[in-house]
Coordinates of C-alpha atoms (C1' of nucleotides) in Angstrom, one line a residue:
Chain A
L315 CA 42.9 24.2 -19.6
P316 CA 46.3 22.8 -18.6
I317 CA 48.1 21.6 -21.7
T318 CA 50.8 19.0 -21.6
S319 CA 54.0 20.7 -22.7
A320 CA 56.1 19.6 -25.6
A321 CA 58.7 18.4 -23.2
Q322 CA 56.3 16.1 -21.4
T323 CA 55.1 14.2 -24.4
K324 CA 58.4 14.2 -26.1
Q325 CA 59.7 10.7 -26.9
T326 CA 62.6 9.5 -28.8
I327 CA 62.3 6.9 -31.5
E328 CA 64.6 5.8 -34.3
T329 CA 63.3 5.4 -37.8
H330 CA 64.3 2.4 -39.9
Q331 CA 66.4 4.7 -42.0
G332 CA 68.5 5.6 -39.0
Q333 CA 67.3 9.2 -38.9
Y334 CA 66.6 10.7 -35.6
M335 CA 63.3 11.9 -34.3
R336 CA 63.3 13.9 -31.1
Y337 CA 59.5 13.9 -30.8
S338 CA 57.4 10.9 -31.4
K339 CA 55.0 10.8 -34.3
E340 CA 52.2 10.7 -31.8
H341 CA 53.2 14.0 -30.3
R342 CA 53.1 15.8 -33.6
A343 CA 49.8 14.1 -34.6
N344 CA 48.3 14.9 -31.2
T345 CA 49.0 18.6 -31.5
H346 CA 47.7 18.6 -35.0
A347 CA 44.5 16.9 -33.9
K348 CA 44.1 19.3 -31.0
I349 CA 44.2 22.3 -33.3
V350 CA 41.7 20.7 -35.7
T351 CA 39.3 19.8 -32.9
A352 CA 39.5 23.2 -31.3
A353 CA 39.0 24.8 -34.7
A354 CA 36.0 22.6 -35.4
T355 CA 34.3 23.9 -32.3
H356 CA 35.3 27.5 -32.5
F357 CA 34.5 27.9 -36.2
R358 CA 31.0 26.7 -35.4
E359 CA 30.6 29.1 -32.5
K360 CA 32.2 32.2 -33.9
G361 CA 32.3 31.6 -37.6
I362 CA 35.3 30.8 -39.7
E363 CA 36.3 34.5 -40.2
G364 CA 35.5 35.0 -36.5
V365 CA 38.4 32.8 -35.4
G366 CA 42.0 34.0 -35.9
V367 CA 44.9 31.7 -36.2
A368 CA 46.6 33.4 -33.3
S369 CA 43.7 33.3 -30.9
L370 CA 43.0 29.7 -31.8
M371 CA 46.6 28.6 -31.0
Q372 CA 46.5 30.7 -27.8
T373 CA 43.5 28.6 -26.8
L374 CA 45.7 25.6 -26.8
G375 CA 48.6 27.2 -25.0
L376 CA 50.6 27.5 -28.2
T377 CA 51.8 30.5 -30.2
H378 CA 50.7 31.4 -33.7
G379 CA 54.0 30.8 -35.4
G380 CA 53.8 27.1 -34.9
F381 CA 50.6 26.9 -36.8
Y382 CA 52.3 26.7 -40.2
A383 CA 54.3 23.6 -39.1
H384 CA 51.0 21.9 -39.1
F385 CA 48.9 23.5 -41.9
E386 CA 49.8 25.1 -45.2
S387 CA 47.1 27.8 -44.7
K388 CA 44.0 28.6 -42.7
E389 CA 42.0 27.3 -45.6
C390 CA 43.6 23.8 -45.1
L391 CA 42.7 23.9 -41.5
T392 CA 39.2 24.9 -42.4
E393 CA 38.9 21.8 -44.6
E394 CA 40.1 19.5 -41.9
A395 CA 38.0 21.2 -39.2
L396 CA 34.9 20.9 -41.3
N397 CA 35.4 17.2 -41.8
T398 CA 36.1 16.7 -38.1
A399 CA 33.0 18.6 -37.3
F400 CA 30.8 16.5 -39.6
D401 CA 32.4 13.3 -38.3
Q402 CA 31.5 14.2 -34.7
T403 CA 28.0 15.4 -35.5
L404 CA 27.0 12.7 -38.0
K405 CA 28.2 10.1 -35.6
R406 CA 26.3 11.6 -32.7
F407 CA 23.2 11.9 -34.7
K408 CA 23.5 8.4 -36.0
D409 CA 24.1 6.9 -32.6
Y410 CA 21.2 8.8 -31.1
A411 CA 18.8 7.9 -33.9
S412 CA 19.8 4.2 -33.8
Q413 CA 18.6 3.9 -30.3
A414 CA 15.0 4.5 -31.4
I415 CA 12.9 1.6 -32.6
P416 CA 12.2 1.2 -36.3
G417 CA 9.5 3.7 -37.3
H418 CA 10.8 6.3 -35.0
K419 CA 14.5 6.6 -36.0
L420 CA 14.1 9.5 -38.4
R421 CA 11.9 11.3 -36.0
R422 CA 14.6 10.9 -33.4
L423 CA 17.1 12.6 -35.8
V424 CA 14.7 15.5 -36.4
D425 CA 14.1 15.8 -32.7
I426 CA 17.7 16.2 -31.8
Y427 CA 18.5 18.4 -34.8
L428 CA 15.6 20.8 -34.0
S429 CA 16.2 20.7 -30.2
N430 CA 16.9 23.7 -28.1
E431 CA 20.1 22.0 -27.1
H432 CA 21.3 22.0 -30.7
R433 CA 20.1 25.6 -31.1
N434 CA 22.0 26.8 -28.1
D435 CA 25.2 24.8 -28.6
P436 CA 26.4 25.4 -32.2
G437 CA 29.9 24.4 -31.2
L438 CA 29.1 20.7 -31.2
G439 CA 26.3 20.9 -33.8
C440 CA 25.8 20.9 -37.5
F441 CA 28.7 22.7 -39.3
A442 CA 26.6 23.5 -42.3
A443 CA 23.9 25.3 -40.3
A444 CA 26.5 27.1 -38.1
N445 CA 28.3 28.5 -41.1
A446 CA 25.7 28.3 -43.9
S447 CA 26.0 31.7 -45.5
E448 CA 29.7 31.9 -44.9
I449 CA 30.3 28.6 -46.7
T450 CA 28.4 30.0 -49.6
R451 CA 31.3 32.5 -50.1
Q452 CA 34.1 30.1 -49.4
S453 CA 36.5 28.7 -52.0
E454 CA 35.4 26.0 -54.5
K455 CA 37.5 23.6 -52.5
I456 CA 35.8 24.2 -49.2
R457 CA 32.4 24.2 -50.8
Q458 CA 33.1 20.9 -52.4
S459 CA 34.2 19.4 -49.1
V460 CA 31.0 20.6 -47.4
S461 CA 28.9 19.3 -50.4
K462 CA 30.5 15.9 -49.9
R463 CA 29.7 15.8 -46.2
L464 CA 26.1 17.0 -46.8
A465 CA 25.8 14.0 -49.1
D466 CA 26.8 11.9 -46.2
F467 CA 24.2 13.6 -44.1
L468 CA 21.6 12.8 -46.9
D469 CA 22.8 9.2 -46.8
L470 CA 22.2 9.0 -43.1
I471 CA 18.7 10.4 -43.5
E472 CA 17.9 7.9 -46.3
D473 CA 19.3 5.1 -44.3
L474 CA 17.1 6.0 -41.3
A475 CA 14.1 6.5 -43.6
N476 CA 14.6 3.0 -45.0
Q477 CA 14.8 1.5 -41.5
D478 CA 11.6 3.3 -40.7
N479 CA 10.1 2.2 -43.9
I480 CA 9.2 5.8 -44.7
N481 CA 9.4 7.6 -48.0
V482 CA 10.8 11.1 -47.9
D483 CA 13.0 13.3 -49.9
S484 CA 16.2 13.6 -47.9
R485 CA 17.1 16.9 -49.5
A486 CA 13.8 18.5 -48.6
L487 CA 14.1 17.2 -45.0
L488 CA 17.7 18.5 -44.6
S489 CA 16.5 21.9 -46.0
M490 CA 13.8 22.1 -43.4
M491 CA 16.1 21.1 -40.6
T492 CA 18.9 23.6 -41.4
G493 CA 16.5 26.3 -42.3
G494 CA 14.5 25.9 -39.1
L495 CA 17.6 25.8 -36.9
L496 CA 19.1 28.8 -38.6
L497 CA 16.0 31.0 -38.3
S498 CA 15.6 29.9 -34.7
R499 CA 19.1 31.0 -34.0
I500 CA 18.4 34.4 -35.5
M501 CA 15.5 35.0 -33.2
T502 CA 16.5 37.0 -30.1
D503 CA 13.8 35.8 -27.8
D504 CA 13.5 32.2 -26.7
R505 CA 9.8 32.0 -27.4
H506 CA 10.0 32.8 -31.1
A507 CA 13.1 30.7 -31.4
S508 CA 11.3 27.7 -30.0
E509 CA 8.3 28.4 -32.2
F510 CA 10.5 28.0 -35.3
L511 CA 11.9 24.8 -34.0
Q512 CA 8.5 23.4 -33.1
A513 CA 6.8 24.5 -36.3
T514 CA 9.4 23.0 -38.5
S515 CA 9.4 19.8 -36.5
N516 CA 5.6 19.5 -36.8
A517 CA 5.7 20.0 -40.5
I518 CA 8.3 17.3 -40.9
N519 CA 6.3 14.9 -38.8
Q520 CA 3.4 15.7 -41.1
L521 CA 5.6 15.0 -44.1
I522 CA 7.1 11.7 -42.9
K523 CA 4.0 10.4 -41.4
Y524 CA 3.4 8.0 -44.1
Chain B
L1294 CA 28.6 53.9 -62.9
P1295 CA 28.6 57.7 -63.5
I1296 CA 27.6 59.4 -60.3
T1297 CA 26.2 62.9 -60.3
S1298 CA 28.7 65.2 -58.4
A1299 CA 27.8 67.1 -55.3
A1300 CA 28.0 70.3 -57.3
Q1301 CA 25.5 69.1 -59.9
T1302 CA 22.7 68.3 -57.4
K1303 CA 23.5 71.2 -55.2
Q1304 CA 20.6 73.6 -54.6
T1305 CA 20.1 76.5 -52.3
I1306 CA 17.0 76.8 -50.1
E1307 CA 16.3 79.0 -47.2
T1308 CA 14.8 77.6 -44.0
H1309 CA 12.0 79.3 -42.2
Q1310 CA 14.4 80.2 -39.5
G1311 CA 16.6 82.2 -41.9
Q1312 CA 19.4 79.7 -41.7
Y1313 CA 21.3 78.9 -44.9
M1314 CA 21.5 75.5 -46.6
R1315 CA 24.0 75.2 -49.4
Y1316 CA 22.8 71.8 -50.4
S1317 CA 19.2 70.9 -50.6
K1318 CA 17.8 68.4 -48.3
E1319 CA 17.2 66.1 -51.2
H1320 CA 20.9 66.0 -52.1
R1321 CA 21.9 64.8 -48.6
A1322 CA 19.0 62.3 -48.5
N1323 CA 19.9 61.1 -52.0
T1324 CA 23.5 60.3 -51.1
H1325 CA 22.3 58.6 -47.9
A1326 CA 19.8 56.5 -49.9
K1327 CA 22.4 55.6 -52.5
I1328 CA 24.8 54.3 -49.8
V1329 CA 22.0 52.3 -48.1
T1330 CA 20.9 50.8 -51.4
A1331 CA 24.4 49.9 -52.5
A1332 CA 25.1 48.3 -49.1
A1333 CA 21.8 46.4 -49.3
T1334 CA 23.1 44.7 -52.5
H1335 CA 26.7 44.3 -51.6
F1336 CA 26.0 42.9 -48.1
R1337 CA 23.8 40.2 -49.7
E1338 CA 26.5 39.4 -52.3
K1339 CA 29.6 39.5 -50.2
G1340 CA 28.4 39.3 -46.6
I1341 CA 28.3 42.1 -44.1
E1342 CA 31.9 41.5 -43.0
G1343 CA 32.9 41.1 -46.6
V1344 CA 32.1 44.7 -47.5
G1345 CA 34.3 47.5 -46.1
V1346 CA 33.1 51.0 -45.6
A1347 CA 35.9 52.4 -47.9
S1348 CA 35.2 50.0 -50.8
L1349 CA 31.5 50.6 -50.5
M1350 CA 31.9 54.4 -50.7
Q1351 CA 34.4 54.0 -53.6
T1352 CA 31.6 52.1 -55.4
L1353 CA 29.6 55.3 -55.4
G1354 CA 32.5 57.6 -56.4
L1355 CA 32.8 58.8 -52.8
T1356 CA 35.6 58.6 -50.2
H1357 CA 35.3 56.8 -46.9
G1358 CA 35.6 59.8 -44.7
G1359 CA 32.2 61.1 -45.7
F1360 CA 30.5 58.0 -44.5
Y1361 CA 30.3 59.2 -40.9
A1362 CA 28.4 62.3 -42.0
H1363 CA 25.6 59.9 -42.9
F1364 CA 25.9 57.0 -40.3
E1365 CA 27.0 56.8 -36.8
S1366 CA 28.7 53.4 -37.4
K1367 CA 28.7 50.5 -39.8
E1368 CA 26.2 48.8 -37.6
C1369 CA 23.7 51.6 -38.2
L1370 CA 24.2 51.3 -41.9
T1371 CA 23.7 47.5 -41.6
E1372 CA 20.4 48.1 -39.9
E1373 CA 19.2 50.5 -42.6
A1374 CA 20.5 48.3 -45.4
L1375 CA 18.8 45.2 -44.0
N1376 CA 15.5 47.0 -43.9
T1377 CA 15.9 48.3 -47.4
A1378 CA 16.8 44.8 -48.6
F1379 CA 13.7 43.4 -47.0
D1380 CA 11.5 46.2 -48.4
Q1381 CA 12.7 45.5 -51.9
T1382 CA 12.4 41.7 -51.7
L1383 CA 9.2 41.5 -49.9
K1384 CA 7.6 44.0 -52.3
R1385 CA 8.9 42.0 -55.3
F1386 CA 7.7 38.7 -53.9
K1387 CA 4.3 40.2 -53.0
D1388 CA 3.8 41.7 -56.4
Y1389 CA 4.9 38.6 -58.2
A1390 CA 2.6 36.3 -56.1
S1391 CA -0.3 38.7 -56.4
Q1392 CA -0.3 38.1 -60.2
A1393 CA -1.3 34.5 -59.7
I1394 CA -4.9 33.5 -59.4
P1395 CA -6.2 32.5 -55.9
G1396 CA -5.1 29.0 -55.1
H1397 CA -1.8 29.5 -56.8
K1398 CA -0.4 32.6 -55.0
L1399 CA 1.6 30.9 -52.4
R1400 CA 2.9 28.5 -54.9
R1401 CA 4.1 31.4 -56.9
L1402 CA 6.0 32.8 -53.9
V1403 CA 7.7 29.4 -53.4
D1404 CA 8.5 29.2 -57.1
I1405 CA 10.3 32.5 -57.2
Y1406 CA 12.0 32.0 -53.9
L1407 CA 13.3 28.5 -54.9
S1408 CA 14.2 29.6 -58.4
N1409 CA 17.7 29.4 -60.0
E1410 CA 17.4 33.1 -60.6
H1411 CA 17.1 33.7 -56.8
R1412 CA 19.9 31.3 -56.1
N1413 CA 22.3 32.9 -58.6
D1414 CA 21.5 36.5 -57.7
P1415 CA 21.7 37.0 -53.9
G1416 CA 22.2 40.7 -54.3
L1417 CA 18.5 41.3 -55.0
G1418 CA 17.2 38.3 -53.0
C1419 CA 16.4 37.4 -49.4
F1420 CA 18.6 39.1 -46.9
A1421 CA 18.0 36.5 -44.3
A1422 CA 19.2 33.6 -46.5
A1423 CA 22.1 35.6 -47.9
N1424 CA 23.5 36.3 -44.5
A1425 CA 21.8 33.7 -42.3
S1426 CA 24.8 32.4 -40.2
E1427 CA 26.4 35.8 -40.1
I1428 CA 23.2 37.3 -38.7
T1429 CA 23.3 34.7 -36.0
R1430 CA 26.4 36.3 -34.6
Q1431 CA 25.4 40.0 -35.0
S1432 CA 24.4 42.3 -32.2
E1433 CA 21.1 41.9 -30.4
K1434 CA 19.9 45.1 -32.2
I1435 CA 20.6 43.7 -35.7
R1436 CA 19.1 40.4 -34.9
Q1437 CA 15.9 42.1 -33.6
S1438 CA 15.6 44.1 -36.8
V1439 CA 15.9 40.9 -38.8
S1440 CA 13.4 39.2 -36.6
K1441 CA 11.0 42.0 -37.2
R1442 CA 11.3 41.7 -40.9
L1443 CA 11.1 37.9 -40.8
A1444 CA 7.8 38.5 -39.1
D1445 CA 6.7 40.6 -42.0
F1446 CA 7.7 37.7 -44.3
L1447 CA 5.6 35.4 -42.3
D1448 CA 2.7 37.8 -42.6
L1449 CA 3.0 37.8 -46.3
I1450 CA 3.0 34.0 -46.4
E1451 CA 0.0 33.9 -44.2
D1452 CA -1.8 36.5 -46.2
L1453 CA -1.1 34.5 -49.4
A1454 CA -2.2 31.3 -47.8
N1455 CA -5.5 32.9 -46.7
Q1456 CA -6.1 34.1 -50.3
D1457 CA -5.4 30.6 -51.5
N1458 CA -7.6 29.2 -48.8
I1459 CA -4.7 27.0 -47.7
N1460 CA -3.7 26.0 -44.2
V1461 CA 0.0 26.0 -43.6
D1462 CA 2.4 26.9 -40.9
S1463 CA 4.2 30.0 -42.2
R1464 CA 7.3 29.3 -40.1
A1465 CA 7.7 25.8 -41.4
L1466 CA 7.4 27.1 -44.9
L1467 CA 9.9 29.9 -44.4
S1468 CA 12.3 27.4 -42.9
M1469 CA 12.1 25.1 -45.9
M1470 CA 12.6 28.0 -48.3
T1471 CA 15.6 29.5 -46.6
G1472 CA 17.1 26.1 -45.9
G1473 CA 16.6 24.9 -49.5
L1474 CA 18.1 28.1 -51.0
L1475 CA 21.0 28.1 -48.6
L1476 CA 22.0 24.5 -49.3
S1477 CA 21.5 25.0 -53.0
R1478 CA 24.0 27.9 -52.8
I1479 CA 26.5 25.8 -51.0
M1480 CA 26.5 23.2 -53.8
T1481 CA 29.3 23.8 -56.3
D1482 CA 27.7 22.0 -59.3
D1483 CA 24.5 23.2 -60.8
R1484 CA 22.9 19.9 -60.9
H1485 CA 23.0 19.2 -57.2
A1486 CA 22.1 22.9 -56.6
S1487 CA 19.0 22.5 -58.7
E1488 CA 18.1 19.3 -57.0
F1489 CA 18.0 20.9 -53.7
L1490 CA 15.7 23.7 -55.0
Q1491 CA 13.5 21.2 -56.8
A1492 CA 13.3 18.7 -53.9
T1493 CA 12.3 21.5 -51.4
S1494 CA 9.8 22.9 -53.8
N1495 CA 8.2 19.5 -54.3
A1496 CA 8.0 18.9 -50.6
I1497 CA 6.3 22.3 -50.1
N1498 CA 3.8 21.6 -52.8
Q1499 CA 3.0 18.4 -51.0
L1500 CA 2.6 20.3 -47.8
I1501 CA 0.4 23.1 -49.1
K1502 CA -1.7 20.8 -51.4
Y1503 CA -4.5 21.0 -49.1
Chain C
dT118 C1' 29.0 96.3 -58.0
dG119 C1' 32.6 93.9 -54.7
dT120 C1' 34.2 92.2 -50.3
dA121 C1' 33.6 89.4 -46.1
dC122 C1' 31.8 85.7 -44.2
dA123 C1' 28.8 81.2 -43.4
dT124 C1' 27.5 76.7 -44.7
dC125 C1' 28.4 71.8 -45.0
dA126 C1' 28.9 67.5 -48.1
dG127 C1' 32.7 65.5 -49.2
dT128 C1' 38.1 64.7 -48.8
dG129 C1' 42.1 62.2 -47.4
dA130 C1' 45.8 61.6 -44.0
dA131 C1' 46.1 59.3 -39.8
dC132 C1' 44.8 56.4 -35.6
dG133 C1' 45.1 51.7 -33.5
dC134 C1' 44.1 47.1 -34.3
dG135 C1' 43.8 42.3 -35.9
dC136 C1' 44.5 39.5 -39.7
dG137 C1' 47.2 35.6 -42.3
dT138 C1' 51.8 34.5 -43.1
dT139 C1' 57.1 34.3 -42.9
dC140 C1' 61.3 33.3 -40.8
dA141 C1' 65.5 33.3 -38.0
dC142 C1' 65.6 31.5 -33.6
dT143 C1' 65.4 28.5 -29.2
dG144 C1' 65.9 24.7 -26.3
dA145 C1' 65.1 20.1 -24.9
dT146 C1' 66.5 16.0 -26.5
dG147 C1' 69.1 12.8 -28.8
dT148 C1' 73.5 10.4 -31.4
dA149 C1' 78.5 10.0 -32.7
dC150 C1' 82.7 9.0 -31.3
Chain D
dT1276 C1' 83.3 9.5 -19.5
dG1277 C1' 82.8 14.3 -22.2
dT1278 C1' 82.5 17.1 -26.3
dA1279 C1' 80.5 18.2 -30.9
dC1280 C1' 76.7 18.1 -33.5
dA1281 C1' 71.7 17.0 -35.3
dT1282 C1' 66.9 17.1 -34.8
dC1283 C1' 62.6 19.7 -34.9
dA1284 C1' 58.1 21.4 -32.4
dG1285 C1' 57.3 25.4 -30.9
dT1286 C1' 58.6 30.8 -30.3
dG1287 C1' 57.9 35.5 -31.2
dA1288 C1' 59.3 39.6 -33.9
dA1289 C1' 58.1 41.3 -38.2
dC1290 C1' 55.8 41.7 -42.9
dG1291 C1' 52.0 44.0 -45.6
dC1292 C1' 47.3 44.7 -45.6
dG1293 C1' 42.5 46.0 -44.7
dC1294 C1' 39.5 47.2 -41.2
dG1295 C1' 36.3 50.9 -38.7
dT1296 C1' 36.8 55.4 -37.1
dT1297 C1' 38.4 60.4 -36.4
dC1298 C1' 39.3 64.9 -37.7
dA1299 C1' 41.3 69.1 -39.7
dC1300 C1' 40.5 70.6 -44.2
dT1301 C1' 38.6 72.0 -48.9
dG1302 C1' 35.8 74.2 -52.1
dA1303 C1' 31.6 75.2 -54.3
dT1304 C1' 27.9 77.7 -53.1
dG1305 C1' 25.3 81.0 -51.0
dT1306 C1' 24.0 85.7 -48.0
dA1307 C1' 25.0 90.3 -45.9
dC1308 C1' 25.8 94.8 -46.7

DNA sequence: TGTACATCAGTGAACGCGCGTTCACTGATGTAC
DNA sequence: TGTACATCAGTGAACGCGCGTTCACTGATGTAC
């Protein structure tokens, strides 16, 4: 991954107060965003505790010392990364489900969530499923952030259900989806893994077949 | 926790080969079992990575050096602890469900699994739910052991379903239960937590109401 | 009876390592005059 | 034009700490004779 150096993106602008800025605001914000995006992926792949600050920065061609110019602590990064991850995934799920005709939108969501692709690529998937038990032991602050985004997920489910004119409990549906995905990921052989996905998917279809 | 010292439980027996044993076999096995049992609880409360060998041994009034007289590695302990945890929980669930009259046994299982008690006391609860995302990233060996015990869990569900004369997919049911419990544990406030438990429970009842 | 020796669960210092975090610094770029 | 100085994202050595693991050892208990 060739990373543009600080020198390349450096720009000079003058603030209205007459103070000097050697680097443009965009440069700083870009680096910040790159760190968050990388963390969002790596946290989902290797767990939050499984990704060190140093190795994360190295991934971006940076050194660990610079991390604290962007974040107060790893926990602050975690909060931003989790929000970015949910942004990505919820948007992707929403776009995907929206393509289906009414009556099939929710089913589309379930299909992508309980797909082998989602199972095998946690880095771009549901943050809650990827780190479920770890989140359980995170700080109140982090758990609240996740709760908030899970509420967004529930809203999406309910919105889709409304469009489909289907009556389901969004919480029960989300429980099934995350549980099915998680158990599928625990399974070592592909057959049992797919069986969990399929069984859960079937049960949901039975539930939302109104 | 007052722990009986090595000296107290020490006994002398002579093997048939004429070799000497200063400590009885029971003593060694007892210590071994105590470590496994403590690990089974602590791993579920704090996560596998969240429990160090040293602090675990300290809990039992022992020092960390002695650990390796009992286990080749922390991974070996993990495997034994996970099996002990599943033994405990599956037995408890089975006993509890068996008390119900036919037609209500499976519902009893679901009730205890999705209870606030289970939510608030992971140390004695389902190992898979307590460490779901962490297990996902464990070695093949550990994941296979968990898979094996999850199969036992599925067997229990199917057995109960048969007694109830109910037709359900055990995998879908287990997905709902673990997912519901996990999401409930993520929630910071009790109301939302209970809602997840209740919503999942209701959906299951809808599913198994044959 | 006493002396020499064997057993072995448990001890605790030490190992290398990676963690999150701090901080004096560098160096490319600019302005001031 | 040249010299002095300011800015600040990023550097890298260092901090204390806990991790899993190793290993020479201790000490309570026994047998052998």
